[in-house]
mmCIF file of C-alpha atoms in Angstrom:
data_model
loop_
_atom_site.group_PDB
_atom_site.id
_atom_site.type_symbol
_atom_site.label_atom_id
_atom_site.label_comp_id
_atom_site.label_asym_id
_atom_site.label_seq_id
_atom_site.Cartn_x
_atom_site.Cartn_y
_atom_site.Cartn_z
ATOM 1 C CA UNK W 1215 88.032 98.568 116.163
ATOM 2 C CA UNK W 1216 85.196 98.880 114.131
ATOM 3 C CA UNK W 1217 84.829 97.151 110.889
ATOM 4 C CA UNK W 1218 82.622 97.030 107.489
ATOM 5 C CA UNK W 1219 80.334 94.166 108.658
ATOM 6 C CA UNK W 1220 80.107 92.766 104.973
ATOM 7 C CA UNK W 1221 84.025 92.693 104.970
ATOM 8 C CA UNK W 1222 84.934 91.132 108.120
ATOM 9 C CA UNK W 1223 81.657 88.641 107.485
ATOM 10 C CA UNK W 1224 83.624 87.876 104.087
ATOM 11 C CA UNK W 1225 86.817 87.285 105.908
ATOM 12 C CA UNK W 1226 85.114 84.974 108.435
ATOM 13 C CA UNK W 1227 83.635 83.104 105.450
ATOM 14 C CA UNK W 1228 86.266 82.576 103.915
ATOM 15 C CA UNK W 1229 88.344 81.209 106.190
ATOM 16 C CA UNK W 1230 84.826 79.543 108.083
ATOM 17 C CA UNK W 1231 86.137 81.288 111.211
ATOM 18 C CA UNK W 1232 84.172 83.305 112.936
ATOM 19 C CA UNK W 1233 86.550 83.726 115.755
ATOM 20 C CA UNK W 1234 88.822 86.367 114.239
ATOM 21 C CA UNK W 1235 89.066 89.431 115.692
ATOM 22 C CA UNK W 1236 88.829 92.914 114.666
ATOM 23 C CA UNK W 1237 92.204 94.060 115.611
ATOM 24 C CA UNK W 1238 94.065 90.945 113.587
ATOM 25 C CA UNK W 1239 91.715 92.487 110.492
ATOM 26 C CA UNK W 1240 93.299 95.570 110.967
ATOM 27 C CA UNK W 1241 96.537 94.442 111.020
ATOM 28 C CA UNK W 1242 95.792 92.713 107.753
ATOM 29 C CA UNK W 1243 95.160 95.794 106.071
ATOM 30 C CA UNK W 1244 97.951 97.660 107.286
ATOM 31 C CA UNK W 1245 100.607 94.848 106.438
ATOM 32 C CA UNK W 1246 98.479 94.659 102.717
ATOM 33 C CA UNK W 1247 98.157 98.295 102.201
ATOM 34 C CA UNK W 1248 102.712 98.557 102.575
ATOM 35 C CA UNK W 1249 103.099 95.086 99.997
ATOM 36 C CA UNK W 1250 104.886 96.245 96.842
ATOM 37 C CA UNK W 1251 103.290 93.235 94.937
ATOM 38 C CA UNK W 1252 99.916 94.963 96.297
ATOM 39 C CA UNK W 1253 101.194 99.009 95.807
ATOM 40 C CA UNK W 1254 101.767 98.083 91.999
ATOM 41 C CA UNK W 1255 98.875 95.611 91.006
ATOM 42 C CA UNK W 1256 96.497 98.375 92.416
ATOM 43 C CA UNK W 1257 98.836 101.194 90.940
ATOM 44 C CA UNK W 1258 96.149 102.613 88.987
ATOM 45 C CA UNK W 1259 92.879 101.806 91.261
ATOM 46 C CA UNK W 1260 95.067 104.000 94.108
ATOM 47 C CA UNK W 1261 95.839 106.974 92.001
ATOM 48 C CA UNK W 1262 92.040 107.739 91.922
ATOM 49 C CA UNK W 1263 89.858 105.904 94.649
ATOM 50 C CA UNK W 1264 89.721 104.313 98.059
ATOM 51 C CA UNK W 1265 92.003 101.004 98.445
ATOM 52 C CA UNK W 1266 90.205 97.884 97.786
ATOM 53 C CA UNK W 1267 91.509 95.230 100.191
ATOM 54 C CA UNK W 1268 92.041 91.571 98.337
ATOM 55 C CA UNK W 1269 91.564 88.445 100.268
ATOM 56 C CA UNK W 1270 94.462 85.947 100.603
ATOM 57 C CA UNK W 1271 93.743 82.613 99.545
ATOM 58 C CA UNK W 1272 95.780 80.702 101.897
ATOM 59 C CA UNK W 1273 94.419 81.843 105.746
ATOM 60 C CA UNK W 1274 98.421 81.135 106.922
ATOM 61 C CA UNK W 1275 99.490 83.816 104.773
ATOM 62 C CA UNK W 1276 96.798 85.814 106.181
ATOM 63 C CA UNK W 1277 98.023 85.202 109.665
ATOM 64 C CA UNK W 1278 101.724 85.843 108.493
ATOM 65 C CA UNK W 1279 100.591 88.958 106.998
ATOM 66 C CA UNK W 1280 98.239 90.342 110.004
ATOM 67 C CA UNK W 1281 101.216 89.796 112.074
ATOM 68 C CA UNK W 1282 103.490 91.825 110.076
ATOM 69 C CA UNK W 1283 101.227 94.411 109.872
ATOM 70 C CA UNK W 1284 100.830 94.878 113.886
ATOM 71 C CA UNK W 1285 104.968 95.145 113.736
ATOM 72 C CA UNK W 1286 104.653 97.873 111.289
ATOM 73 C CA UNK W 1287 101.632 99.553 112.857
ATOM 74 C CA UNK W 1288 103.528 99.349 116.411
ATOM 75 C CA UNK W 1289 106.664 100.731 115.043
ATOM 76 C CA UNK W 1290 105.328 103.362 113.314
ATOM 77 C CA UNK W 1291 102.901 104.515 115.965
ATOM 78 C CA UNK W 1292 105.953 104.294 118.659
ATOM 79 C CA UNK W 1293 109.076 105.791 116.082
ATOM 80 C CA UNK W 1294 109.958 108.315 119.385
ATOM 81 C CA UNK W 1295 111.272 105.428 121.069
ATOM 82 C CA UNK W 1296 113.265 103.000 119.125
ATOM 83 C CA UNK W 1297 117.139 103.235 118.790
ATOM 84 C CA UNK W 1298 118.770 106.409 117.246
ATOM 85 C CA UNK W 1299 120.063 105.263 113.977
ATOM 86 C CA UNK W 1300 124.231 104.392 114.908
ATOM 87 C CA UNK W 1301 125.538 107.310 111.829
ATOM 88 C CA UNK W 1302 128.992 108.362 110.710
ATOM 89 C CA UNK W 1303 128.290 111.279 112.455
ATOM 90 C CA UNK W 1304 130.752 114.305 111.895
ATOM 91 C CA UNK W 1305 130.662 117.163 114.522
ATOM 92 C CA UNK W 1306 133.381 120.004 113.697
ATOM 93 C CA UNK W 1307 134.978 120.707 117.004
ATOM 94 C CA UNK W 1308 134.587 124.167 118.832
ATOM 95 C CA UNK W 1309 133.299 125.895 122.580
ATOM 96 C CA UNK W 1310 129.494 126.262 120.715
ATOM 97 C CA UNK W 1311 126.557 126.002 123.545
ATOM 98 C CA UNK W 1312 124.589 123.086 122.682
ATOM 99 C CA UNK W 1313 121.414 125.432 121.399
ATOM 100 C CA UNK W 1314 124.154 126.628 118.741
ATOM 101 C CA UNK W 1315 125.775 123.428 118.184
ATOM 102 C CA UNK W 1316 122.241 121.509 117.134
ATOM 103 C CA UNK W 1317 120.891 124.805 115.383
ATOM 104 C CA UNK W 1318 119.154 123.946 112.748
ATOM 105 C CA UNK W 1319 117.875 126.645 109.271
ATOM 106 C CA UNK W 1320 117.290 124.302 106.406
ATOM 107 C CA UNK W 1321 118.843 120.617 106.397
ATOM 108 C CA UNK W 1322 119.807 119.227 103.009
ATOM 109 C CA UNK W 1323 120.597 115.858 101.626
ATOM 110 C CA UNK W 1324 123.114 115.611 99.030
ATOM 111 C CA UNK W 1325 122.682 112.244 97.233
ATOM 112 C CA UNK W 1326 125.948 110.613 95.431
ATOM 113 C CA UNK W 1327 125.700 107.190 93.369
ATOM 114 C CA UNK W 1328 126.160 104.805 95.946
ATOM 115 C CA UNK W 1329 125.049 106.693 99.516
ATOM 116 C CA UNK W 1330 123.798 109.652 100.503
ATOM 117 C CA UNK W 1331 124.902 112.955 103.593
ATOM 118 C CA UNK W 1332 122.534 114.893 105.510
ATOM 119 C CA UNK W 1333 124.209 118.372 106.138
ATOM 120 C CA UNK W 1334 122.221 118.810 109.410
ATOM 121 C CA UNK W 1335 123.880 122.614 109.733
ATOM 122 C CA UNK W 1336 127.349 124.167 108.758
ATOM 123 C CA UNK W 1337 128.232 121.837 111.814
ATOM 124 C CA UNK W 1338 127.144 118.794 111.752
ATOM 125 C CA UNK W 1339 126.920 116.583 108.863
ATOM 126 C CA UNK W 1340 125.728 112.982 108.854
ATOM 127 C CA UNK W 1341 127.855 110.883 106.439
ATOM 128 C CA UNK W 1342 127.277 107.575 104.013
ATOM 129 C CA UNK W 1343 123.707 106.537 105.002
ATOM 130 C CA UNK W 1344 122.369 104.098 102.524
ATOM 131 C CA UNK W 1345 120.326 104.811 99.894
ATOM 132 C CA UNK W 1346 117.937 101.981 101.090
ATOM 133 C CA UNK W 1347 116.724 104.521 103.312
ATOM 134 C CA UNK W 1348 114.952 106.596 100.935
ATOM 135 C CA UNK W 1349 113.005 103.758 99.590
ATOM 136 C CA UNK W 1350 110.665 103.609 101.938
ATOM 137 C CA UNK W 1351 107.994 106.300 100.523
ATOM 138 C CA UNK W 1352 104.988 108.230 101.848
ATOM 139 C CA UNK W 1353 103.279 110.357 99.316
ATOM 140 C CA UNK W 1354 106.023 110.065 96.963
ATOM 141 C CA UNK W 1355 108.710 111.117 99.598
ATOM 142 C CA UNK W 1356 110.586 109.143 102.320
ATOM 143 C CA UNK W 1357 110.103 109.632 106.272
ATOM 144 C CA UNK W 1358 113.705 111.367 106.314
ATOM 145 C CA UNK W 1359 113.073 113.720 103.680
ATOM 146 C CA UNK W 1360 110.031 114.707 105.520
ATOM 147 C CA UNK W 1361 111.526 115.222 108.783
ATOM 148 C CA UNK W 1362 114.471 116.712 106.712
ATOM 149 C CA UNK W 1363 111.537 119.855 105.143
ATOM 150 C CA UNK W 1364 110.254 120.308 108.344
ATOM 151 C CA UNK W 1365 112.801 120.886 110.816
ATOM 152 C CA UNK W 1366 113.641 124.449 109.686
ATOM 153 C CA UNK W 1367 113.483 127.784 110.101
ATOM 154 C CA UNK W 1368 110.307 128.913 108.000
ATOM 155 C CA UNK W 1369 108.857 132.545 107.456
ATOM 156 C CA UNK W 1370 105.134 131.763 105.937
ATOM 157 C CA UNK W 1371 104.800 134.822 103.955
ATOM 158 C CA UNK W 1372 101.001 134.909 103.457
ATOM 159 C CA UNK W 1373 101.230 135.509 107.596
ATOM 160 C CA UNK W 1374 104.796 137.091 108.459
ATOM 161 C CA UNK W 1375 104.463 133.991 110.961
ATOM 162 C CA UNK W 1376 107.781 132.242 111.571
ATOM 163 C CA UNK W 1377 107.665 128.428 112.319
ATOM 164 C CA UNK W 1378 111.029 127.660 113.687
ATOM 165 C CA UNK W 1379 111.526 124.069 114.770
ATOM 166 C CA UNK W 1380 114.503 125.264 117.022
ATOM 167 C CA UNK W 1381 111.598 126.341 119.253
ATOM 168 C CA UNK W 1382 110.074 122.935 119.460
ATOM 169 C CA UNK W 1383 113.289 121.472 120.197
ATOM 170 C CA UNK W 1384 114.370 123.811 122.949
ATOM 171 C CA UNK W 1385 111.281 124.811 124.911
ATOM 172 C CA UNK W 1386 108.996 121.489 124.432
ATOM 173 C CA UNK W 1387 111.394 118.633 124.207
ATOM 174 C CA UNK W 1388 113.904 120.637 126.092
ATOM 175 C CA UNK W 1389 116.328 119.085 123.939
ATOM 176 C CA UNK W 1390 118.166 120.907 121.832
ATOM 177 C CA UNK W 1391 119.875 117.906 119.588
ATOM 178 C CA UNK W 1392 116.019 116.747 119.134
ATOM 179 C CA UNK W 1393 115.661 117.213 115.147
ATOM 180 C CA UNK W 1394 118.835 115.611 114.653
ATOM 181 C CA UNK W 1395 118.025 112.518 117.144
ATOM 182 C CA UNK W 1396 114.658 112.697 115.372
ATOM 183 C CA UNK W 1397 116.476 111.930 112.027
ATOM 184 C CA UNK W 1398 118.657 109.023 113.548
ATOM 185 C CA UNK W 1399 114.633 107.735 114.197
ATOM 186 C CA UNK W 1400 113.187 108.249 111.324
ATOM 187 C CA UNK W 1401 116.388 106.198 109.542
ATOM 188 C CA UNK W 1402 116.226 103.175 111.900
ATOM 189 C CA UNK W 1403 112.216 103.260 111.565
ATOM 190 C CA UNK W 1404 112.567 103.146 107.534
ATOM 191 C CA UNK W 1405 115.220 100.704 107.592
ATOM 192 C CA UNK W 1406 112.841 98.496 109.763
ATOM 193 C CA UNK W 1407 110.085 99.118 107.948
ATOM 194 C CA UNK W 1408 111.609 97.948 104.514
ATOM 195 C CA UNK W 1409 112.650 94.800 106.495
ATOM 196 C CA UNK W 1410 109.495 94.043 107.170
ATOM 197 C CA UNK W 1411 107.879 95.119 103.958
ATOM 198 C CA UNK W 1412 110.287 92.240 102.193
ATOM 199 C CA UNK W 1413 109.306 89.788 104.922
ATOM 200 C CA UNK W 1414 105.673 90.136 103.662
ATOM 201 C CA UNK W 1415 104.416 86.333 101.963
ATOM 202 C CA UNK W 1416 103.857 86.519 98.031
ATOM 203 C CA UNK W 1417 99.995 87.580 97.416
ATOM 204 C CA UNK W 1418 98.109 84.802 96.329
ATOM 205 C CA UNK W 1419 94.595 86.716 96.161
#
């Protein structure tokens, strides 16, 4: 909770309050720093140098924004524990043990015009997920196609290691069905998060 002290003393002068807190600066920055408005009037400045944080003229918008920004900080930082994403979930029926039935080697997304699957494994295939999902982007890829490349079974070949997230699943979470609950996550975090990203006020810097 540690600021700048030039920033935070030009927030305080700005708004000629000296009362606000650290924490509600913070939240500022991460509500500014997931705008769209903000993402593409800084386009270039963020492709090669630290993000420069804008004031907001109008200290209710500032508010408005810092509040948004705790939402998205607090659901990101807690995404194990919100609801499991309700799917069109489609399980193929058989006597499998539940370590085989939630197996997973390499999930894939197949992508048509107006949705999108997830075939988790050769049973289990999550069907018509919007593609709103995928809009919300880290790094140039969304949180479910990053869960999606790293729940696998992976053979690093510099090391003959074998990172096998089967493993993780079974013997730490003792949960076999983890990387697909994981998944349902991710989607309802994404989904959230977009709702709040289009909830942020207009900039007016």
């Amino acid at each position: 909770n540690t600021f700048n002290i030039n920033f935070k003393q030009k927030i305080s002068n700005f708004y000629k309050n000296n009362k606000i807190l650290n924490q509600k600066i913070f939240d500022y920055i991460y509500g500014i720093l997931h705008s769209e408005e903000y993402r593409k009037l800084f386009k270039n400045n963020l492709i090669k140098e630290f993000p420069k944080i804008p004031i907001i003229k109008n200290h209710s918008d500032f508010v408005k924004i810092s509040e948004i920004g705790k939402k998205l900080c607090d659901l990101h930082l807690n995404y194990e524990n919100v609801k499991k994403y309700n799917c069109e979930l489609v399980i193929k029926q058989n006597k499998m043990t539940k370590k085989d039935l939630y197996k997973v080697d390499k999930i894939k997304i197949h992508k048509n015009k107006d949705n999108f699957n997830i075939v988790y494994n050769s049973n289990i295939e999550i069907k018509n997920l919007p593609l709103e999902i995928l809009n919300y982007k880290i790094s140039g890829k969304s949180p479910v196609e990053w869960v999606v490349d790293k729940q696998m079974i992976k053979k690093d070949k510099r090391t003959n290691i074998t990172n096998d997230a089967n493993d993780y699943a079974n013997e730490i979470m003792n949960n076999p069905a983890y990387p697909l609950e994981l998944i349902q996550k991710v989607i309802t975090v994404s989904l959230d998060t977009m709702k709040l990203v289009n909830s942020l006020p207009k900039l007016n810097i």
